[in-house]
Amino acid sequence: MQRGRSSEVLRELLRAREEAVDLPASPYDTAWVAMVPQQQQQQHGGGAPPSPRFPQCVAWILQNQRGDGSWRTSVAPPAPAAAKPGSPPATGSTRAALSSTLACVIALARWDTGRENVRRGLEFIGRNIWVAMDEQQTAAAGFIVSFPAMLRLAIDMALEVPVRQADLRAILRLQDLTSKAQSQDAGLICSGGRKTYTANISEGLGNLDWDEVMKFQRKNGSLFNSPSTTAAALIHNYDAKALQYLDMLLDKFGSAVPVTYPVNIQCQLHMVDVLEKMGISRYFVDEIRNILDMTYSCWLQRDNEIMLDMETCGMAFRMLRLNGYDVSSDELSHFAEPSSFHNSPQGCLNDTRSLLELHKASKVTILEKEVTLDNIGSWTGCLLKEQLLSSEAKGNPLFEEVEYVLDFPFYTMLDRLDHKRNIEHFDITSCQMLESAYLPCNSNEEIMALGVRDFSCSQSIYQEELQQLNSWVKENRLDQLQFARQKLDYFYFSAAATILPPELSDVRILWAKNGVLTTVVDDFFDVGGSKEELENLVALVERWDKNEKTEYYCEQVEIVFSAIYTSTNQLGSKASAVQGRDVTKHLVEIWQELLRSMMTEVEWRQSQYVPTAEEYMENAVVTFALGPIVLPALYLVGPKLPDSVVRSQECSELFRLMSKCGRLLNDVQSYEREGAQGKMNSVSLLAVHSGGSVSLEEAARDTQKPIERCRRELLRLVVSRGGALPRPCRELFWKMCKVCYFFYSHGDGFSSPTAKAGAVDAVIHEPLRLEAATC
């Protein structure tokens, strides 16, 4: 597709990285930096008139007041660990403007300059003071503490704030009530989280133990990478490293400072996350790789920007692990217990977003025992469920996302379904995540435009391909087989929802055709064919090109064999052209192995033989019939594959884990139906071989453990670097595993003709609903 201007704009944003110098100025933070006095006056006092350490910030304030008397940030900045009171949300709320304006007024008054600016600023505050008391207004979490504190400071400075005394008392009382309520929370009493939170919003609070606050100083000299918090500490307690941090900011940014710096890791990861959620990350592979390389380097150094922030740490771990970087879950051990949340600024704010990111990270398990991740998943899941029960959750878009993530872990959902949901909800999810201090105001629109265009163009391709496949079914008379389930829509949907690039049309077509054929064969062996018909079909496939005079036992056998034969040879020709060698023989061997294994199950059933669990599973990983779907697709995704690689132990293990996971998921959902048909599966065999000590229900529960082990080990092999099989090929096994989870994690969605019909329509037929999806 033509990506055009949108992708170029986004590419420039992704390239910005740490060297970005065009972060928008934050009037709030600039005001606090402007309040820092000269070092000599701060340390020794004396009779000299007070003067600012950063007069250029004072000059900037004088020159950047708006016509309505306010100071406000032009572009929404990102929220630091505990959101700053001058950090406006995506809506650009007046509460944020109130904080910024009051801070600028105090800064000018401190140095007895800009009296007209002060007057106009105070008038703006007076006209809009109602916003401070309006609970419907959005604002950073620190506003309700810091704004009243700054009001007290302004009053102490003898500034005449044009606000009714009743309103003034109400605002100051609101701060007192909030502080009292928080202190009564048993989880926060004397907690490190409360101390960290207080330190983070310490500007304007004045009456603090500043030595205690300075314990949160970072290596770069800042407090929480916040210019305002660092400046507030420096006003009350001289510190050379803090001063060096502010000097560096002014050297870098000129006469004003951003709301937080550095912001690179958090903002870049947010950007990558949104591009992935919108389904357009494949257009920015090199840029994303550079960002992840940088993040990994910081991860190895245990950089504070990652390790001290719960949300950033969770996001970094998830993205790095899924993209093949070697990151140990032990590095998250400081988040292994719920106390890590309660004793943090995020806990003090009951920060849902941080909990959610950490919970998502906990699901990216690749080892049988990853105790840290399992613990994190447990306690974050409990806290998120508790939050869903709160009155604030109703109608809140963030909690809708929480509910979605809890119900559908990432390995149970298909990419294109997620993309569509994220595009349609971009205004209430992604926009908030893109509050980045270096993003121009039109970046959200650029992302939206590219996401919409990509999805819509892909949907047109899907519709054309499905139409071709419907014609193929009719041409091969597969629709005339009364015994066969018609599952073309499901199989093509599973390809379209996971194999995204338009140029991989042949892969999607192969996936869908062989999915249909394996279903036909499975139904033929289960219910449609007699013993003689099955033996005839197996013999025809075994002989393949040696059928000089083909003899079909019946028309059904002819239809089934002809469809397999013709399609396999056609697909084999395409695959051979891609590979530069003849691979058709291998595709035939895959079908031969499948039919032999299916015949084995028929013989067991007819002789009433009860296999051991090991015998059953060795055969079942083949009869689950994913071989003809996934293995031939390896040849069409791009990389040249020597025969030794395709037949390697690595490839065999990927296939075994994928098939076993899918087989067990299916068995858990189908054991009752298959038992009524006289068929055995892994669940019923577990109960039978227990000698009556395990019920069917208990066997079904016990089967969840091997499912979990298979999924974790499969993901480990897929994301691990090294190995002979290229990553695009390994990902096919993971995509099919997700398809199995999608159809079988909440009932037998595959057997039902309607259970997943809505998902099929959403990806292939129904256009995007964009009425509310504007930023």
CSV table of C-alpha atoms in Angstrom, one decimal, residues 264-599:
chain,number,residue,atom,x,y,z
A,264,ASN,CA,13.1,9.0,25.6
A,265,ILE,CA,12.6,5.4,26.8
A,266,GLN,CA,9.1,5.7,28.1
A,267,CYS,CA,7.9,7.8,25.1
A,268,GLN,CA,9.6,5.6,22.5
A,269,LEU,CA,8.2,2.5,24.0
A,270,HIS,CA,4.7,4.0,24.1
A,271,MET,CA,5.1,4.9,20.4
A,272,VAL,CA,6.2,1.4,19.4
A,273,ASP,CA,3.4,0.0,21.5
A,274,VAL,CA,0.8,2.1,19.7
A,275,LEU,CA,2.2,1.3,16.2
A,276,GLU,CA,1.9,-2.4,17.1
A,277,LYS,CA,-1.6,-2.1,18.4
A,278,MET,CA,-2.7,-0.2,15.3
A,279,GLY,CA,-1.2,-2.9,13.0
A,280,ILE,CA,1.3,-0.6,11.3
A,281,SER,CA,4.6,-1.5,13.0
A,282,ARG,CA,5.8,-3.6,10.0
A,283,TYR,CA,6.3,-0.3,8.1
A,284,PHE,CA,8.8,0.9,10.7
A,285,VAL,CA,11.0,-2.2,11.3
A,286,ASP,CA,14.3,-0.5,11.3
A,287,GLU,CA,13.2,2.4,13.5
A,288,ILE,CA,11.6,0.1,16.0
A,289,ARG,CA,14.7,-2.1,16.0
A,290,ASN,CA,16.9,0.9,16.9
A,291,ILE,CA,14.5,1.8,19.7
A,292,LEU,CA,14.5,-1.7,21.1
A,293,ASP,CA,18.3,-1.9,20.8
A,294,MET,CA,18.6,1.3,22.8
A,295,THR,CA,16.1,0.0,25.4
A,296,TYR,CA,17.9,-3.3,25.7
A,297,SER,CA,21.2,-1.5,26.3
A,298,CYS,CA,19.5,0.5,29.1
A,299,TRP,CA,17.9,-2.7,30.5
A,300,LEU,CA,21.3,-4.4,30.8
A,301,GLN,CA,22.6,-1.3,32.7
A,302,ARG,CA,19.5,-1.5,34.9
A,303,ASP,CA,18.8,2.1,34.0
A,304,ASN,CA,16.6,4.0,36.4
A,305,GLU,CA,14.4,5.2,33.6
A,306,ILE,CA,13.2,1.6,33.2
A,307,MET,CA,13.7,-0.2,36.5
A,308,LEU,CA,12.2,2.5,38.8
A,309,ASP,CA,9.0,2.9,36.9
A,310,MET,CA,6.5,0.1,37.0
A,311,GLU,CA,4.8,0.9,33.8
A,312,THR,CA,8.0,1.4,31.7
A,313,CYS,CA,9.6,-1.7,33.2
A,314,GLY,CA,6.6,-3.9,32.4
A,315,MET,CA,6.4,-2.5,28.9
A,316,ALA,CA,10.1,-2.8,28.2
A,317,PHE,CA,10.2,-6.4,29.4
A,318,ARG,CA,7.2,-7.4,27.3
A,319,MET,CA,8.5,-5.8,24.1
A,320,LEU,CA,12.0,-6.9,24.5
A,321,ARG,CA,11.2,-10.6,25.3
A,322,LEU,CA,8.6,-10.8,22.4
A,323,ASN,CA,11.2,-9.3,20.0
A,324,GLY,CA,13.8,-11.9,20.9
A,325,TYR,CA,16.0,-10.0,23.4
A,326,ASP,CA,17.4,-12.1,26.2
A,327,VAL,CA,15.7,-10.6,29.3
A,328,SER,CA,15.3,-12.5,32.5
A,329,SER,CA,12.1,-12.3,34.5
A,330,ASP,CA,14.4,-12.1,37.6
A,331,GLU,CA,14.9,-8.5,36.7
A,332,LEU,CA,11.3,-7.9,37.7
A,333,SER,CA,11.7,-9.5,41.1
A,334,HIS,CA,11.3,-6.1,42.8
A,335,PHE,CA,7.7,-6.2,41.6
A,336,ALA,CA,7.0,-9.8,42.7
A,337,GLU,CA,4.9,-8.9,45.6
A,338,PRO,CA,1.9,-6.5,45.9
A,339,SER,CA,3.8,-4.4,48.4
A,340,SER,CA,5.9,-3.2,45.5
A,341,PHE,CA,2.8,-1.5,44.2
A,342,HIS,CA,1.4,-0.2,47.5
A,343,ASN,CA,4.8,1.2,48.5
A,344,SER,CA,5.1,3.2,45.2
A,345,PRO,CA,3.8,6.4,43.8
A,346,GLN,CA,1.7,4.3,41.5
A,347,GLY,CA,0.1,2.6,44.5
A,348,CYS,CA,-0.6,5.9,46.2
A,349,LEU,CA,-2.4,7.0,43.0
A,350,ASN,CA,-4.0,3.6,42.6
A,351,ASP,CA,-2.5,3.8,39.0
A,352,THR,CA,-4.4,1.4,36.8
A,353,ARG,CA,-2.2,1.9,33.8
A,354,SER,CA,0.9,0.7,35.6
A,355,LEU,CA,-0.9,-2.3,37.0
A,356,LEU,CA,-2.1,-3.2,33.5
A,357,GLU,CA,1.3,-3.0,31.9
A,358,LEU,CA,2.9,-5.1,34.6
A,359,HIS,CA,0.0,-7.6,34.3
A,360,LYS,CA,0.6,-7.9,30.5
A,361,ALA,CA,4.3,-8.4,31.1
A,362,SER,CA,3.5,-11.3,33.4
A,363,LYS,CA,1.8,-13.2,30.6
A,364,VAL,CA,5.0,-13.4,28.5
A,365,THR,CA,6.2,-16.6,30.1
A,366,ILE,CA,8.7,-18.8,28.3
A,367,LEU,CA,9.8,-21.2,31.0
A,368,GLU,CA,7.9,-23.8,32.9
A,369,LYS,CA,8.7,-22.1,36.2
A,370,GLU,CA,8.9,-18.4,36.1
A,371,VAL,CA,7.8,-17.7,39.7
A,372,THR,CA,8.3,-14.0,39.5
A,373,LEU,CA,6.0,-13.6,36.5
A,374,ASP,CA,3.5,-15.9,38.0
A,375,ASN,CA,3.4,-14.0,41.2
A,376,ILE,CA,3.1,-10.7,39.4
A,377,GLY,CA,0.3,-12.0,37.2
A,378,SER,CA,-1.6,-13.2,40.3
A,379,TRP,CA,-1.5,-10.1,42.4
A,380,THR,CA,-1.9,-7.6,39.5
A,381,GLY,CA,-4.9,-9.6,38.3
A,382,CYS,CA,-6.5,-9.5,41.7
A,383,LEU,CA,-6.0,-5.7,42.1
A,384,LEU,CA,-7.3,-5.0,38.6
A,385,LYS,CA,-10.4,-7.1,39.3
A,386,GLU,CA,-10.9,-5.1,42.5
A,387,GLN,CA,-10.6,-1.9,40.5
A,388,LEU,CA,-13.2,-3.2,38.0
A,389,LEU,CA,-15.7,-3.4,40.9
A,390,SER,CA,-15.2,0.2,41.9
A,391,SER,CA,-17.8,2.9,41.0
A,392,GLU,CA,-15.1,4.7,38.9
A,393,ALA,CA,-14.9,1.7,36.5
A,394,LYS,CA,-18.3,2.1,34.9
A,395,GLY,CA,-18.1,3.7,31.5
A,396,ASN,CA,-14.4,4.3,31.9
A,397,PRO,CA,-12.5,3.4,28.7
A,398,LEU,CA,-9.4,2.4,30.6
A,399,PHE,CA,-11.3,-0.1,32.6
A,400,GLU,CA,-12.8,-1.4,29.4
A,401,GLU,CA,-9.3,-2.1,28.3
A,402,VAL,CA,-8.5,-3.8,31.7
A,403,GLU,CA,-11.5,-6.1,31.3
A,404,TYR,CA,-10.5,-7.0,27.8
A,405,VAL,CA,-6.9,-7.8,28.8
A,406,LEU,CA,-8.1,-9.9,31.8
A,407,ASP,CA,-10.5,-11.9,29.7
A,408,PHE,CA,-8.3,-12.3,26.6
A,409,PRO,CA,-4.5,-12.7,27.3
A,410,PHE,CA,-2.4,-11.8,24.3
A,411,TYR,CA,-2.0,-15.5,23.2
A,412,THR,CA,-5.7,-16.0,22.9
A,413,MET,CA,-6.4,-13.1,20.5
A,414,LEU,CA,-5.7,-12.7,16.8
A,415,ASP,CA,-3.8,-9.6,15.6
A,416,ARG,CA,-6.3,-8.2,13.1
A,417,LEU,CA,-9.1,-8.4,15.6
A,418,ASP,CA,-7.0,-6.4,18.1
A,419,HIS,CA,-6.0,-3.9,15.5
A,420,LYS,CA,-9.6,-3.2,14.6
A,421,ARG,CA,-10.6,-2.7,18.2
A,422,ASN,CA,-7.7,-0.4,18.8
A,423,ILE,CA,-8.3,1.7,15.7
A,424,GLU,CA,-12.0,2.1,16.6
A,425,HIS,CA,-11.1,3.0,20.2
A,426,PHE,CA,-8.1,5.1,19.4
A,427,ASP,CA,-9.4,8.3,20.9
A,428,ILE,CA,-10.0,6.6,24.3
A,429,THR,CA,-7.0,4.4,24.6
A,430,SER,CA,-4.1,5.1,22.2
A,431,CYS,CA,-4.3,8.9,22.4
A,432,GLN,CA,-3.8,8.8,26.1
A,433,MET,CA,-0.8,6.6,25.6
A,434,LEU,CA,0.7,9.0,23.1
A,435,GLU,CA,1.0,11.9,25.5
A,436,SER,CA,4.6,12.5,24.5
A,437,ALA,CA,6.5,15.6,25.0
A,438,TYR,CA,8.1,15.5,21.6
A,439,LEU,CA,5.1,14.5,19.5
A,440,PRO,CA,3.6,17.3,17.4
A,441,CYS,CA,-0.1,17.8,17.9
A,442,ASN,CA,-0.9,16.1,14.6
A,443,SER,CA,0.9,12.8,15.3
A,444,ASN,CA,-2.2,11.1,16.6
A,445,GLU,CA,-4.0,11.9,13.4
A,446,GLU,CA,-1.1,10.6,11.3
A,447,ILE,CA,-1.1,7.3,13.2
A,448,MET,CA,-4.9,7.1,12.9
A,449,ALA,CA,-4.8,7.8,9.1
A,450,LEU,CA,-2.1,5.2,8.5
A,451,GLY,CA,-3.9,2.6,10.6
A,452,VAL,CA,-7.2,3.2,8.9
A,453,ARG,CA,-5.7,3.1,5.5
A,454,ASP,CA,-3.8,-0.1,6.2
A,455,PHE,CA,-6.8,-1.9,7.6
A,456,SER,CA,-9.2,-0.8,4.9
A,457,CYS,CA,-6.8,-1.8,2.1
A,458,SER,CA,-6.1,-5.1,3.7
A,459,GLN,CA,-9.8,-5.8,4.1
A,460,SER,CA,-10.3,-5.3,0.4
A,461,ILE,CA,-7.6,-7.8,-0.3
A,462,TYR,CA,-9.2,-10.3,2.2
A,463,GLN,CA,-12.5,-10.0,0.4
A,464,GLU,CA,-11.0,-10.7,-3.0
A,465,GLU,CA,-9.0,-13.7,-1.7
A,466,LEU,CA,-12.0,-15.2,0.1
A,467,GLN,CA,-14.0,-14.9,-3.1
A,468,GLN,CA,-11.3,-16.8,-5.0
A,469,LEU,CA,-11.4,-19.5,-2.4
A,470,ASN,CA,-15.1,-19.9,-2.6
A,471,SER,CA,-14.8,-20.4,-6.3
A,472,TRP,CA,-12.0,-23.0,-5.6
A,473,VAL,CA,-14.4,-24.9,-3.2
A,474,LYS,CA,-17.0,-25.1,-5.9
A,475,GLU,CA,-14.6,-26.0,-8.7
A,476,ASN,CA,-13.3,-28.9,-6.6
A,477,ARG,CA,-16.9,-30.0,-5.7
A,478,LEU,CA,-16.0,-29.9,-2.0
A,479,ASP,CA,-19.4,-28.3,-1.3
A,480,GLN,CA,-21.1,-31.4,-2.5
A,481,LEU,CA,-19.6,-33.6,0.3
A,482,GLN,CA,-22.6,-33.8,2.7
A,483,PHE,CA,-20.5,-35.3,5.5
A,484,ALA,CA,-18.0,-32.4,5.6
A,485,ARG,CA,-18.2,-29.3,7.7
A,486,GLN,CA,-17.9,-26.1,5.7
A,487,LYS,CA,-15.1,-24.2,7.4
A,488,LEU,CA,-13.6,-22.1,4.7
A,489,ASP,CA,-14.5,-18.8,6.4
A,490,TYR,CA,-12.9,-19.9,9.7
A,491,PHE,CA,-9.7,-21.0,8.1
A,492,TYR,CA,-9.3,-18.0,5.8
A,493,PHE,CA,-10.2,-15.7,8.7
A,494,SER,CA,-7.4,-17.4,10.8
A,495,ALA,CA,-4.9,-16.7,8.0
A,496,ALA,CA,-6.1,-13.1,7.4
A,497,ALA,CA,-6.1,-12.3,11.1
A,498,THR,CA,-2.5,-13.4,11.6
A,499,ILE,CA,-0.6,-13.2,8.3
A,500,LEU,CA,-0.9,-9.5,7.6
A,501,PRO,CA,1.4,-8.4,4.7
A,502,PRO,CA,-0.5,-8.1,1.4
A,503,GLU,CA,2.4,-9.7,-0.4
A,504,LEU,CA,1.9,-13.0,1.6
A,505,SER,CA,-1.3,-13.7,-0.3
A,506,ASP,CA,0.0,-17.2,-1.3
A,507,VAL,CA,0.5,-18.1,2.3
A,508,ARG,CA,-3.0,-17.1,3.3
A,509,ILE,CA,-4.4,-19.0,0.3
A,510,LEU,CA,-2.4,-22.1,1.1
A,511,TRP,CA,-3.4,-21.9,4.8
A,512,ALA,CA,-7.1,-21.7,4.0
A,513,LYS,CA,-7.1,-24.4,1.2
A,514,ASN,CA,-5.3,-26.9,3.3
A,515,GLY,CA,-7.3,-26.1,6.3
A,516,VAL,CA,-10.5,-26.9,4.3
A,517,LEU,CA,-8.9,-30.1,3.0
A,518,THR,CA,-7.8,-31.3,6.4
A,519,THR,CA,-11.3,-30.7,7.8
A,520,VAL,CA,-12.8,-32.7,4.9
A,521,VAL,CA,-10.4,-35.5,5.5
A,522,ASP,CA,-11.0,-35.5,9.2
A,523,ASP,CA,-14.7,-35.6,8.7
A,524,PHE,CA,-14.3,-38.4,6.1
A,525,PHE,CA,-12.4,-40.5,8.6
A,526,ASP,CA,-14.7,-39.7,11.5
A,527,VAL,CA,-18.1,-40.0,9.9
A,528,GLY,CA,-18.2,-39.9,6.2
A,529,GLY,CA,-16.2,-42.9,4.9
A,530,SER,CA,-16.5,-46.7,5.2
A,531,LYS,CA,-13.4,-48.8,5.9
A,532,GLU,CA,-13.1,-49.6,2.2
A,533,GLU,CA,-13.4,-45.9,1.2
A,534,LEU,CA,-10.8,-44.9,3.7
A,535,GLU,CA,-8.4,-47.6,2.6
A,536,ASN,CA,-8.9,-46.6,-1.0
A,537,LEU,CA,-8.1,-42.9,-0.2
A,538,VAL,CA,-5.0,-43.8,1.8
A,539,ALA,CA,-3.7,-46.0,-1.0
A,540,LEU,CA,-4.2,-43.3,-3.6
A,541,VAL,CA,-2.3,-40.8,-1.5
A,542,GLU,CA,0.5,-43.3,-0.8
A,543,ARG,CA,0.9,-44.0,-4.6
A,544,TRP,CA,0.4,-40.3,-5.6
A,545,ASP,CA,1.9,-40.0,-9.1
A,546,LYS,CA,2.0,-43.8,-9.6
A,547,ASN,CA,-1.7,-44.1,-10.0
A,548,GLU,CA,-1.5,-45.1,-13.7
A,549,LYS,CA,-5.1,-46.2,-13.8
A,550,THR,CA,-6.8,-44.5,-10.9
A,551,GLU,CA,-9.6,-46.6,-9.4
A,552,TYR,CA,-11.9,-44.8,-7.0
A,553,TYR,CA,-14.1,-46.8,-4.7
A,554,CYS,CA,-16.8,-44.1,-4.9
A,555,GLU,CA,-17.3,-40.5,-6.0
A,556,GLN,CA,-16.6,-39.2,-2.5
A,557,VAL,CA,-13.1,-40.7,-2.6
A,558,GLU,CA,-12.6,-39.2,-6.1
A,559,ILE,CA,-13.6,-35.7,-5.0
A,560,VAL,CA,-11.4,-35.8,-1.8
A,561,PHE,CA,-8.3,-37.2,-3.5
A,562,SER,CA,-8.5,-35.0,-6.6
A,563,ALA,CA,-8.8,-31.9,-4.5
A,564,ILE,CA,-5.8,-32.9,-2.4
A,565,TYR,CA,-3.7,-34.0,-5.4
A,566,THR,CA,-4.5,-30.9,-7.6
A,567,SER,CA,-4.1,-28.4,-4.8
A,568,THR,CA,-0.9,-29.9,-3.4
A,569,ASN,CA,0.8,-30.0,-6.8
A,570,GLN,CA,-0.2,-26.4,-7.5
A,571,LEU,CA,1.0,-25.1,-4.2
A,572,GLY,CA,4.1,-27.2,-4.6
A,573,SER,CA,4.9,-25.5,-7.8
A,574,LYS,CA,4.6,-22.1,-6.2
A,575,ALA,CA,6.7,-23.1,-3.2
A,576,SER,CA,9.3,-24.7,-5.4
A,577,ALA,CA,9.6,-21.4,-7.3
A,578,VAL,CA,10.2,-19.5,-4.1
A,579,GLN,CA,12.7,-21.9,-2.8
A,580,GLY,CA,14.6,-22.5,-6.0
A,581,ARG,CA,14.2,-26.3,-5.6
A,582,ASP,CA,11.5,-28.9,-5.8
A,583,VAL,CA,9.6,-29.2,-2.5
A,584,THR,CA,6.5,-30.9,-3.7
A,585,LYS,CA,7.7,-34.2,-2.5
A,586,HIS,CA,7.8,-33.0,1.0
A,587,LEU,CA,4.3,-31.6,0.8
A,588,VAL,CA,3.1,-35.0,-0.4
A,589,GLU,CA,4.9,-36.7,2.5
A,590,ILE,CA,3.0,-34.5,4.9
A,591,TRP,CA,-0.3,-35.7,3.6
A,592,GLN,CA,0.8,-39.3,3.6
A,593,GLU,CA,1.8,-39.1,7.2
A,594,LEU,CA,-1.5,-37.5,8.2
A,595,LEU,CA,-3.6,-40.2,6.5
A,596,ARG,CA,-1.6,-43.0,8.0
A,597,SER,CA,-2.0,-41.6,11.5
A,598,MET,CA,-5.7,-41.1,10.9
A,599,MET,CA,-6.0,-44.7,9.8
